Each structure stands twice: as C-alpha cells, then as structure tokens.
Coordinates of C-alpha atoms in Angstrom, one line a residue:
X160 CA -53.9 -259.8 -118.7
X161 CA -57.0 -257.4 -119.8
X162 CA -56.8 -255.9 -123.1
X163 CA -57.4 -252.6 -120.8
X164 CA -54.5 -253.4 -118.8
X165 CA -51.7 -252.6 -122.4
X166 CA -51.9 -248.9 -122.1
X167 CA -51.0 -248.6 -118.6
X168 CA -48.4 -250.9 -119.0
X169 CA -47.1 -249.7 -122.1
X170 CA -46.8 -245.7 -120.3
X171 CA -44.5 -247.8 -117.7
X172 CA -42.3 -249.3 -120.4
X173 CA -42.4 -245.8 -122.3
X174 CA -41.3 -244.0 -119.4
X175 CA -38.5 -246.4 -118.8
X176 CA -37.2 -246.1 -122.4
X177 CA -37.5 -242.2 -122.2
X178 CA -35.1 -242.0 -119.4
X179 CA -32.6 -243.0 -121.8
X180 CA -33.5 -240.2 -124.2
X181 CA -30.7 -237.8 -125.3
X182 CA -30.8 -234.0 -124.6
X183 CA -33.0 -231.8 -126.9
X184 CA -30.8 -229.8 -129.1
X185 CA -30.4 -226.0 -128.2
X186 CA -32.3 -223.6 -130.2
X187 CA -30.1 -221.1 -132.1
X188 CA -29.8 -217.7 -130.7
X189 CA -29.4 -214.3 -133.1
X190 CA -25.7 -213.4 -131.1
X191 CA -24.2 -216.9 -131.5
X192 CA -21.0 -215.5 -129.9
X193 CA -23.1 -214.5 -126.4
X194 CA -24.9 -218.2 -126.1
X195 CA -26.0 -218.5 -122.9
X196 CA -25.7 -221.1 -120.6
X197 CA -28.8 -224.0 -120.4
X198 CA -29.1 -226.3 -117.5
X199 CA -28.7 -230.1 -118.6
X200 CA -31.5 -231.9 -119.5
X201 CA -33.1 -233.8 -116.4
X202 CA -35.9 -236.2 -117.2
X203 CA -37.8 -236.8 -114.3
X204 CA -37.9 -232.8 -114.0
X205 CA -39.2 -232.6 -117.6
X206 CA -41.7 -235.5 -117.0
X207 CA -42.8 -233.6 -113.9
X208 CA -43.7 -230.8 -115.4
X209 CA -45.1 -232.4 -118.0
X210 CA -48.3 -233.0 -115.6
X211 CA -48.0 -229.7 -114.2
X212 CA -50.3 -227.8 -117.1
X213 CA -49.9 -224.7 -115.5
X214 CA -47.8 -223.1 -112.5
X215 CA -47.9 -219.1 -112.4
X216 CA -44.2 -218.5 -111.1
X217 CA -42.7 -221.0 -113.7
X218 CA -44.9 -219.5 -116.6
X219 CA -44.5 -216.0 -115.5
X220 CA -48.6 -216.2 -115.8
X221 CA -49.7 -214.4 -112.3
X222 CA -53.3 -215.9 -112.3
X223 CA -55.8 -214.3 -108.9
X224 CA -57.3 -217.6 -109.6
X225 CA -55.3 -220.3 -110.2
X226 CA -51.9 -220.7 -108.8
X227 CA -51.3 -223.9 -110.6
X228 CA -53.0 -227.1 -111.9
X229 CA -51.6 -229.9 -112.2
X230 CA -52.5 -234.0 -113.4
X231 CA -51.6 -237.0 -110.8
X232 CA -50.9 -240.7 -111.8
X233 CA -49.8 -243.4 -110.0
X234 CA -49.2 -247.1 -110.6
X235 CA -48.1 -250.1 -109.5
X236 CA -48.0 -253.3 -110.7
X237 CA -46.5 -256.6 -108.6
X238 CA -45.7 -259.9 -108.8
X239 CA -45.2 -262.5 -105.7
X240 CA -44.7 -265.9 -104.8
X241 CA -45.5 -268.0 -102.0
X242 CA -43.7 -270.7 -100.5
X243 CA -45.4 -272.1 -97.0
X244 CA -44.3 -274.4 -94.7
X245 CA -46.3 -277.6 -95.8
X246 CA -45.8 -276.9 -99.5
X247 CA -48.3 -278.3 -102.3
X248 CA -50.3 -279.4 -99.2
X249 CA -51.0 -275.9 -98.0
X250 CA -51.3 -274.2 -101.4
X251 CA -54.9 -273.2 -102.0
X252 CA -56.2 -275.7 -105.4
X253 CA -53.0 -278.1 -104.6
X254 CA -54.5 -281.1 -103.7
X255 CA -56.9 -281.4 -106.9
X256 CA -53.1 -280.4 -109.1
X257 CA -54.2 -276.7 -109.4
X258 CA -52.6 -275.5 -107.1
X259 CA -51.0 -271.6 -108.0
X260 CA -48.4 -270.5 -106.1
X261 CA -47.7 -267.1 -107.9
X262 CA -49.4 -263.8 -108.1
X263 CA -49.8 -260.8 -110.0
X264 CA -52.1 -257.8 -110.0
X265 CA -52.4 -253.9 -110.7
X266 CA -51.9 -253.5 -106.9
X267 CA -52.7 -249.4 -107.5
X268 CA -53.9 -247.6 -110.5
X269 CA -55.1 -243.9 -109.5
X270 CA -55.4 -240.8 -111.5
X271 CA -56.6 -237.2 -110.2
X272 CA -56.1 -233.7 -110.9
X273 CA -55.4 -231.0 -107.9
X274 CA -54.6 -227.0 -108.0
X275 CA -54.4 -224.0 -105.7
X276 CA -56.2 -221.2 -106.1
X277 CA -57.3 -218.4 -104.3
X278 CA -53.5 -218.1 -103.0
X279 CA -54.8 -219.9 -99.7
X280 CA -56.9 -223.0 -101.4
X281 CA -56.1 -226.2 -102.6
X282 CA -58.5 -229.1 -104.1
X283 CA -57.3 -232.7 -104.7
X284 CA -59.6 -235.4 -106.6
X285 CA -57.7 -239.3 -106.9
X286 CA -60.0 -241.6 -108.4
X287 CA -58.9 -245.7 -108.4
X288 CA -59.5 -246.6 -112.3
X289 CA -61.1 -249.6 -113.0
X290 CA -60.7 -252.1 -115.3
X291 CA -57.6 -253.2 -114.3
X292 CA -56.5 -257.0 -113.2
X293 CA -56.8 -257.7 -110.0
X294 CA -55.0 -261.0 -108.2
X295 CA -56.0 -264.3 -108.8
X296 CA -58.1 -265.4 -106.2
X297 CA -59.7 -269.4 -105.6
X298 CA -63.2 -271.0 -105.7
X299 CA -63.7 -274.2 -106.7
X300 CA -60.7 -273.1 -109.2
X301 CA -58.6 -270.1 -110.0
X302 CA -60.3 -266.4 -111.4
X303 CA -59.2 -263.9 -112.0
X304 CA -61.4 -260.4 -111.9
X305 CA -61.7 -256.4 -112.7
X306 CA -60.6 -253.5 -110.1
X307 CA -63.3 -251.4 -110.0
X308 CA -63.3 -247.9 -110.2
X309 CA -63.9 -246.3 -107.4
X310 CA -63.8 -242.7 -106.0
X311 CA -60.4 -242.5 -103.8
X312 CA -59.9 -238.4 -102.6
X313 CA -61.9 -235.5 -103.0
X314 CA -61.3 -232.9 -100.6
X315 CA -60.5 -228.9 -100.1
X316 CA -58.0 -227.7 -97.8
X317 CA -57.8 -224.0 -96.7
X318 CA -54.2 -222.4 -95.4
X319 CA -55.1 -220.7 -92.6
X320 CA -51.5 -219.4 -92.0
X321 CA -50.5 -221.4 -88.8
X322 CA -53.1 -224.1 -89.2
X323 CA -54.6 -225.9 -92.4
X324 CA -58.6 -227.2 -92.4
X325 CA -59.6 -230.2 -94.7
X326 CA -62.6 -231.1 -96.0
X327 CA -64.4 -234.1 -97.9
X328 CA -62.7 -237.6 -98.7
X329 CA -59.1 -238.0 -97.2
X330 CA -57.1 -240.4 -95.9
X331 CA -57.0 -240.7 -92.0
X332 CA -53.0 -240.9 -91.2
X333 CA -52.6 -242.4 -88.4
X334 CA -49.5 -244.8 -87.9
X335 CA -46.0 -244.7 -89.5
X336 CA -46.3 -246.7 -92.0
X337 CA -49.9 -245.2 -92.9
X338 CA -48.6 -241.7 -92.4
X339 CA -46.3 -242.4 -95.2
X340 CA -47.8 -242.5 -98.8
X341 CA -47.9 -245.3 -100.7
X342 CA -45.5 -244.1 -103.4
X343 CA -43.1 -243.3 -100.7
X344 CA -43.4 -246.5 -98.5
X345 CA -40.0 -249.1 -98.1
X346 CA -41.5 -251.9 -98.6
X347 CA -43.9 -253.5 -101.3
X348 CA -46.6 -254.1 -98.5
X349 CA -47.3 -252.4 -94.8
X350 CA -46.9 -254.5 -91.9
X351 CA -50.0 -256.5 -90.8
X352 CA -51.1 -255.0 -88.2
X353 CA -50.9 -251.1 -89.6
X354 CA -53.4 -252.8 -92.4
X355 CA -55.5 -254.6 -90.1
X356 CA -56.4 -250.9 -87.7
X357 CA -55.8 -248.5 -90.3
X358 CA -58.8 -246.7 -92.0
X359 CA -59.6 -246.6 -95.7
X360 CA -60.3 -242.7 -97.1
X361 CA -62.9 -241.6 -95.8
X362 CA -65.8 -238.4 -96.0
X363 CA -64.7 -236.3 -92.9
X364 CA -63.2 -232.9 -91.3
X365 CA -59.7 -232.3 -90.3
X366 CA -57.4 -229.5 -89.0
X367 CA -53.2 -229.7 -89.0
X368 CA -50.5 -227.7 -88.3
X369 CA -49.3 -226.6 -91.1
X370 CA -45.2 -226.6 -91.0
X371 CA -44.4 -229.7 -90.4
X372 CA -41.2 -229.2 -89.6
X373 CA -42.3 -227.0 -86.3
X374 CA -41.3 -228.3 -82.6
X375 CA -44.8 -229.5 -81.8
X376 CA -46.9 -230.7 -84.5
X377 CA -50.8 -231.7 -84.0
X378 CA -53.3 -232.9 -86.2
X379 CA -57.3 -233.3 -85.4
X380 CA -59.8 -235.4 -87.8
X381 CA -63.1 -236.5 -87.5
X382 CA -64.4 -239.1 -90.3
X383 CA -68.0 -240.8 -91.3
X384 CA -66.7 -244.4 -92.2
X385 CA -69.2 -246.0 -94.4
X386 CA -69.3 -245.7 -97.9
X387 CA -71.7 -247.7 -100.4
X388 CA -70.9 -250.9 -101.9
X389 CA -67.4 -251.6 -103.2
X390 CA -66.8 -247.6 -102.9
X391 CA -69.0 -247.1 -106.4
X392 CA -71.9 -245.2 -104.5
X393 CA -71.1 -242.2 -102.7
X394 CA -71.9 -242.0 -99.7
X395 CA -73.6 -244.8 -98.2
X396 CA -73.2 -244.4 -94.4
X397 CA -74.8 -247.4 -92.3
X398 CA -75.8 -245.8 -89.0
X399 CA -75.8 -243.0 -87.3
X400 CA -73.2 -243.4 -85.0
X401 CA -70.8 -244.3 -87.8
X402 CA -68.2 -241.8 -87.3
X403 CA -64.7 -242.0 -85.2
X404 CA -62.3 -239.2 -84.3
X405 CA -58.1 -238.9 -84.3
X406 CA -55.3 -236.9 -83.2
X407 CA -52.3 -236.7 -83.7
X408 CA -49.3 -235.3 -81.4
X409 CA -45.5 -235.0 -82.8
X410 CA -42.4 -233.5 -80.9
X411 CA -39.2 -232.8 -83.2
X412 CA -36.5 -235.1 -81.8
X413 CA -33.7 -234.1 -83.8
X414 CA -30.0 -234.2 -82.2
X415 CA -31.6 -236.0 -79.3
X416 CA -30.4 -239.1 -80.0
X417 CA -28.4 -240.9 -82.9
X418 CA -30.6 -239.6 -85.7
X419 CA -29.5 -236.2 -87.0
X420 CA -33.2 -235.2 -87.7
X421 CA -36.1 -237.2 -86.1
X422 CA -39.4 -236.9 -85.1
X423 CA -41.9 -238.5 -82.2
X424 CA -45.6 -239.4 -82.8
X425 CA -48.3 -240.3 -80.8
X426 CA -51.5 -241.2 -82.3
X427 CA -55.0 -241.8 -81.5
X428 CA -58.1 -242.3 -82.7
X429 CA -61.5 -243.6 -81.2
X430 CA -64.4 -245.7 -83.0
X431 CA -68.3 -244.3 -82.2
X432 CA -69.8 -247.1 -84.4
X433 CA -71.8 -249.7 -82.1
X434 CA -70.9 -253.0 -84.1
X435 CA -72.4 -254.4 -80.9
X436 CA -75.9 -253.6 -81.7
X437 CA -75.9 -255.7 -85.0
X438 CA -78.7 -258.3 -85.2
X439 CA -80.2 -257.1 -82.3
X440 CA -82.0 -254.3 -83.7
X441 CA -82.5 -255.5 -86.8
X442 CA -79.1 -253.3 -88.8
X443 CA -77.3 -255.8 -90.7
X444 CA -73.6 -256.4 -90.2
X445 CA -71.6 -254.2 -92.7
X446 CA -69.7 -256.3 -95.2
X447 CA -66.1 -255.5 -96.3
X448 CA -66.9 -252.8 -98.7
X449 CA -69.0 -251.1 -96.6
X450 CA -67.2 -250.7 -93.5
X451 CA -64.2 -248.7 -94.2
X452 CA -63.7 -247.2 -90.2
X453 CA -61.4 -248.3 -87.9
X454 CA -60.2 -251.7 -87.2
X455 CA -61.0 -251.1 -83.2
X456 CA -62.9 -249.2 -81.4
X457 CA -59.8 -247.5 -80.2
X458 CA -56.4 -247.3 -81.3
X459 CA -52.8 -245.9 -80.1
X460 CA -49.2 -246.0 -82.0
X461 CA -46.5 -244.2 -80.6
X462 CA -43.6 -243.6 -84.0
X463 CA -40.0 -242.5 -83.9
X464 CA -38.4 -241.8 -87.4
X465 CA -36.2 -240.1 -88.6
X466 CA -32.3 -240.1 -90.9
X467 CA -28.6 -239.9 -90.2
X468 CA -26.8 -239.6 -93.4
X469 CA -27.9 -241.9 -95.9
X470 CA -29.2 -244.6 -92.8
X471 CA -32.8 -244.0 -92.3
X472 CA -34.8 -245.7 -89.1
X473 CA -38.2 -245.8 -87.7
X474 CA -39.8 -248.1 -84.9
X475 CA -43.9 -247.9 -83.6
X476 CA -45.8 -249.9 -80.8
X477 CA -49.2 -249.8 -81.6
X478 CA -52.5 -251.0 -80.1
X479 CA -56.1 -251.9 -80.9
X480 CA -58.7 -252.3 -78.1
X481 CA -61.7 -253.7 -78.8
X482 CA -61.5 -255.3 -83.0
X483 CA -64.1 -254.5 -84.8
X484 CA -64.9 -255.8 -88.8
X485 CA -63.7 -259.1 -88.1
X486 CA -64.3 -262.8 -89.4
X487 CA -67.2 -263.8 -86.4
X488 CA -65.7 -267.7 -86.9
X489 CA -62.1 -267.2 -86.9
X490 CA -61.8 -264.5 -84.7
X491 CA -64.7 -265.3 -81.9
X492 CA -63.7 -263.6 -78.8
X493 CA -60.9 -261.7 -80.3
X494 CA -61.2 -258.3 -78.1
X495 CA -57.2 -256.5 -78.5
X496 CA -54.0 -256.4 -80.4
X497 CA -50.9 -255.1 -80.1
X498 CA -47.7 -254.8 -82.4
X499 CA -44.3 -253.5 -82.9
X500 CA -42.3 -252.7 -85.8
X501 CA -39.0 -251.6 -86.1
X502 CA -37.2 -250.8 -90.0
X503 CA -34.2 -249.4 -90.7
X504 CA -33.2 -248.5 -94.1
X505 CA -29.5 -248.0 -95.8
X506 CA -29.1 -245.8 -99.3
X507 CA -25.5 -247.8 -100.6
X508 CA -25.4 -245.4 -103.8
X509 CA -28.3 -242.6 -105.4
X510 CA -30.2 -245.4 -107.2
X511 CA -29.7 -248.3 -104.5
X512 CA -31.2 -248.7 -101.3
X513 CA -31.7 -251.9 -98.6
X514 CA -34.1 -252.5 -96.5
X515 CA -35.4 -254.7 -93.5
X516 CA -38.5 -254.9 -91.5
X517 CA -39.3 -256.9 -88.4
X518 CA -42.9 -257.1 -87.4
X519 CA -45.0 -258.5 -84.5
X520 CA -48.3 -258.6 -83.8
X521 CA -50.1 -260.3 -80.9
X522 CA -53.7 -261.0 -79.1
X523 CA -55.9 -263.9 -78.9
X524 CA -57.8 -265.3 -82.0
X525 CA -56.9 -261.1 -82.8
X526 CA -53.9 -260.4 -85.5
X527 CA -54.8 -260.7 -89.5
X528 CA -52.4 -261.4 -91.5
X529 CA -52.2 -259.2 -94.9
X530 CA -54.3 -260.7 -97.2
X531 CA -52.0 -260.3 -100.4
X532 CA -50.9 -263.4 -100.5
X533 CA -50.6 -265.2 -97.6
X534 CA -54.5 -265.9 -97.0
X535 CA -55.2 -265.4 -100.8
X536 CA -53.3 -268.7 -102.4
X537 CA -52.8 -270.5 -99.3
X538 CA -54.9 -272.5 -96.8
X539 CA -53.8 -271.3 -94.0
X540 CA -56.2 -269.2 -92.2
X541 CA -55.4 -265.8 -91.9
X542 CA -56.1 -265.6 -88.3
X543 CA -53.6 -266.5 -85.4
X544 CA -52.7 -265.5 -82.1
X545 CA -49.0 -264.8 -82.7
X546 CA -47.5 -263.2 -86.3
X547 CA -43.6 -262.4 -86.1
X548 CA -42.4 -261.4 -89.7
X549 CA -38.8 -260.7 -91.6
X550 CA -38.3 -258.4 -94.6
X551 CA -35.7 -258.0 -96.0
X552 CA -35.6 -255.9 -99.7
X553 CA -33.9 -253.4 -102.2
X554 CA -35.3 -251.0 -104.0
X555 CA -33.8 -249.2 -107.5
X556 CA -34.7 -245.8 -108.2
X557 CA -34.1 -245.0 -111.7
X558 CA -34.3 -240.9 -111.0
X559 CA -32.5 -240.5 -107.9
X560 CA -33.8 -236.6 -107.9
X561 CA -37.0 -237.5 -107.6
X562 CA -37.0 -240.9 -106.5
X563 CA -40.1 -241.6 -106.2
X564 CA -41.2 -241.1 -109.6
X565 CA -40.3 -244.3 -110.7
X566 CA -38.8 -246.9 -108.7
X567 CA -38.3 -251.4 -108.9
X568 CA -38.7 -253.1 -105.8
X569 CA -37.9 -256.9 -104.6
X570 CA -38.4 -258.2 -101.0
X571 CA -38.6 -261.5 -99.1
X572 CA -40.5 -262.2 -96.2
X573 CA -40.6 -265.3 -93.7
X574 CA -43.7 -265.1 -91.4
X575 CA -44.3 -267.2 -88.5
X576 CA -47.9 -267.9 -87.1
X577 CA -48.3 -269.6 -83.4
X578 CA -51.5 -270.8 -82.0
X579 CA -55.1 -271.3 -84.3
X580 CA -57.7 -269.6 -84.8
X581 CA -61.7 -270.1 -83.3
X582 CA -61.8 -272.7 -85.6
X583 CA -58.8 -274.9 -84.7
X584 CA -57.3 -273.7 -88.0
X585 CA -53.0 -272.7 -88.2
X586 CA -51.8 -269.0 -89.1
X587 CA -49.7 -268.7 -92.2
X588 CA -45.8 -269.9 -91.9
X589 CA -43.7 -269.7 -94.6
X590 CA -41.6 -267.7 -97.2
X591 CA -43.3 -264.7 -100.0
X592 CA -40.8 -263.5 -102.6
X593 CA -42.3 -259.8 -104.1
X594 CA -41.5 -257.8 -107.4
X595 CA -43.2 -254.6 -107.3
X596 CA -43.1 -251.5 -110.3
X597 CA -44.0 -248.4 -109.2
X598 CA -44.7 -245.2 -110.8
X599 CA -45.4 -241.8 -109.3
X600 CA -46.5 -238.5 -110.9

C-alpha cells in the first residue's frame, strides 16, 4: 500500500469509530427550569453537514448568491478473490509459481465541491484523486501502479421550472444499473454488459425533466466522447464526428403490477463516430483512454424498477448493434450484443440487506467480461460468445438514515463462458468472492 493511500484509509477507520461516539453534552440555559427539548444526536446527520459549509435555510443566512455550498467525497476500497475452473492452471503467473489469486485496489476515490446559486443554478466539479493503488495487474510478473488523477464532472445545470439544461462534463445515464450512482448501486460491480456499452463522463449538453417523480419522464443528451490521454488533458477530441446522442423515455408504473411504486425506462442512444474509417485515412485507432463514447454505435435498454415494502426489484433487456472500441483479435467480426438482467433485493432489518443478480449477455466473438478480475488475474480471455452470471451478496449499512453514507459489502459470483474467442481462446468460468468499503459524503 502507498504511503498516500494512509490518510484515506485512516478517514474510513475514523469515521467508523465516530459512529460510536457518545452525544455532546447540552449547553446550560439561563432558566434551567424551562430546558427545552433537543433532538438526539444522529451522526451521519452531523457528518453530513459537516460537508455542507453553508446552507441559507439551516443557517438562517438568506444569501441572493449562494443558496448553499457544499464538499463531496467518496471512496471505496475492495478486496476479491478468484477461483476459475482450471485452478493454478488458469491463474495468470501460475505456472512459473507466481501465480496471485487475490486483489485489492482503491476501486473510487473522488472529491468535488457543488452549490446553488442564483436560486435556479447549480455547479458540480468531482475530480478522481490520484495517487491511490490501483489492482495488481501481470507482465512478466506482478505490479502494482498509481490511479491517476483525473478530471471526473464539471458541469452547470439551470432549473428552468418544468425542465432542467446541463452543461459541461457529466455522466450519460443510460441503463439501470448506469442510471443508478455508484454509491447507491447493490452490488460491488455492474453487470458485464451495462460496463461494456455504457459511456464514461463525458463534455456534452443535456435537457431533463425535472420531477422525477412525474407520469412521463424524458431526458435528451448529446456528448463529444473523446478526451486526452488517461483523462489528464482536457479535452482531446479525435475527430470530428466524435459525438453520439441519447434519450431517455420513463412511464410511472406504480400499482400496475406487484410493485407499490415502480417505474419503466426506455433508453437510447446513437454513436456518430466512424471507427470504420480508421487506417484508411490515415486517423489512428483511439486507445482505451481516449475513446470514452459508446460501446456501439447504437444502443437500446428497456428497465422496470421499482419497491414493495422492504423487497426491491428491477429487470432490463438491453442491446448493442454494431461494437465499437473492441480488442480487433479477440473480437474479429463481433457486430451485436444483447443482455438481460434481472435483481431483486430484500432489506431483513435497517442495517441488513440481501441481494442477487442474474446476468446474460450474448453475440458472437461480442460480450466482454468485466475486467476487475476475471480478465485481470486469470488467463482466460475476456471474450466469449455466451456470459451467464450469479450474484448473490449482503450489504451492512452502518447509518440506516442515510444508508448510503457508509456501507460493507460481500458478494459471490459464478460466471459461465461458452464458445472462444477469434483466437480459439475460452471465456472466463469460475467463482469471485468480493469485499468492498464504501463511503459516501
């Protein structure tokens, strides 16, 4: 571990010992016999507020300006554990006795500030924060490297009453699993497929409705996906037709069906960039860190989420047509993918909640697996025809109020690959056990 990496990891212990602190004492009044009452002390609310610097209706500060200002972090560190089907054979370093089998990176590390003003305004700015470990990864042995700091969110949104306009670096949401924010998501990882079409942040305009609780929902984006070189030069867009375009439609579903409150998505976003042209008139292919668009040129999901009681559910068929940004060995020929995932969710107390996932993902030398860890310590390629996948995990939250804030979550997975890739080489079949920490404020 980094010498960099201690005073991140020592706010996560601190914040786990604090939630054990005892309540302040009161302050003494001057009519001890008329003591009024004082709400218990609640320490995610006090934490919270702790990065909220300044709020004009809890400070009784009216401000024309600024309506409040407030500090984000958010971390997560995780541990897994693979076990494929083949065993030492089919770990990555295994047959020369190095083989590693386990592990462990700052998975996120983000800090940003954001604030309203103007009474109609808001401005958020996320950076990733670099110096952090990253996962172990294999050449001709085991290294282990730096995240690097990179610029995640920057963007202004106006409130326009019924509408709300975006602009600068955001995150596309498209898909269910996308839609929902990492601090927020079930499960330590998305499913495969959501992570192989799914769109980084990227420089762009959008429009929304802006209750998202109304009948019928809508949101319209339109994004320039390039950025520089592992995201530290902004912007570095490769052509000129490097843009693509979403929308999203959503119907409230509520009482319709089983689900007390639920809501239907359909999403879809086309890709403008000509990866075709590469090579033959002279632009280079964009590497990894460059391309941050689409992973097709055009894409579909159609979600259903939504809670009954303490049982939460959501399901999504999705489909890429025509990949783009893909290995040109492993994947030759590779032209669609489609998917399915269904998840239900069961809170057995506040603090403890199960969960299952089961994924599939299908299309001819066309579905990449996730690379953490499955393609990362193993030597199984991460490209098959077929992945079916099982999750099954509990999370703890330690602040059931704000659950998010601070939460431990353990999962196991079994995937299942069928068929090789253009290269005659066999998906990834076996078991992952996960550990993940996460923080959120």
């Amino acid at each position: 571990m980094n010498t960099s990496t201690l005073p991140a990891l020592g706010a996560l212990l601190l914040g786990t010992t604090l939630a054990s602190a005892a309540p302040a004492k009161a302050p003494e009044t001057s009519a001890p016999a008329a003591t009024a009452a004082k709400d218990p002390f609640v320490f995610s609310k006090w934490a919270q507020s702790r990065f909220a610097w300044f709020d004009a209706k809890r400070d009784n500060a009216a401000n024309p300006w600024i309506q409040d200002f407030n500090v984000s972090l958010r971390m997560q560190y995780q541990w897994s554990n693979l076990d494929p089907a083949g065993g030492e054979d089919r770990i990555k370093g295994g047959s020369k006795g190095d083989g590693r089998r386990w592990n462990d990176e700052w998975r996120r590390f983000r800090m940003g500030v954001n604030f309203k003003f103007l009474e109609k305004f808001k401005f958020v700015n996320v950076w990733n924060i670099g110096g952090m470990d990253g996962r172990y990864q294999y050449k001709d042995g085991w290294y282990r490297g730096s995240n690097t700091y990179s610029l995640y969110e920057l963007y202004t949104e106006y409130n326009a009453g019924q509408a709300t306009f975006g602009l600068g670096k955001m995150k596309p949401a498209y898909f269910g699993e996308y839609r929902t924010s990492s601090s927020a998501i079930l499960t330590i990882e998305r499913s495969a497929l959501v992570n192989q079409l799914r769109a980084e942040t990227n420089y762009g305009i959008s429009a929304r409705s802006t209750d998202k609780n109304a009948k019928i929902g809508w949101q319209l984006g339109m994004y320039l996906n390039g950025n520089g070189h592992d995201n530290l030069t902004e912007p570095g867009f490769n052509t000129g037709d490097n843009c693509f375009v979403g929308g999203t439609i959503s119907y409230d579903t509520s009482n319709m069906a089983f689900l007390d409150k639920s809501r239907l998505y359909l999403d879809y976003a086309h890709n403008f960039t000509r990866l075709d042209t590469y090579g033959k008139t002279g632009r280079n292919i964009p590497g990894r860190f460059e391309y941050q668009g689409t992973g097709a040129v055009d894409m579909i999901g159609l979600t259903w989420e939504g809670t009954r009681g303490n049982f939460y559910l959501m399901t999504e068929v999705m489909a890429g047509f025509n990949l783009v940004n893909l290995d040109e060995g492993k994947s030759k020929g590779a032209q669609n993918v489609f998917g399915v995932t269904i998840m239900p969710a069961y809170k057995f107390t506040p603090h403890w909640e199960g969960v299952f996932r089961y994924q599939l993902a299908t299309g001819s030398n066309a579905v990449v697996v996730d690379k953490r860890y499955y393609s990362t310590n193993s030597n199984y390629s991460a490209v098959s025809d077929c992945l079916q996948g099982f999750y099954l995990g509990a999370n703890y939250y330690l602040f059931p109020d704000n659950p998010n804030m601070m939460k431990v979550m353990a999962g196991v997975e079994y995937l299942s690959s069928n068929g090789t890739d253009a290269k005659g080489a066999k998906g990834y079949t076996g078991w992952s056990y996960s550990v993940a920490v996460r923080t959120n404020f």
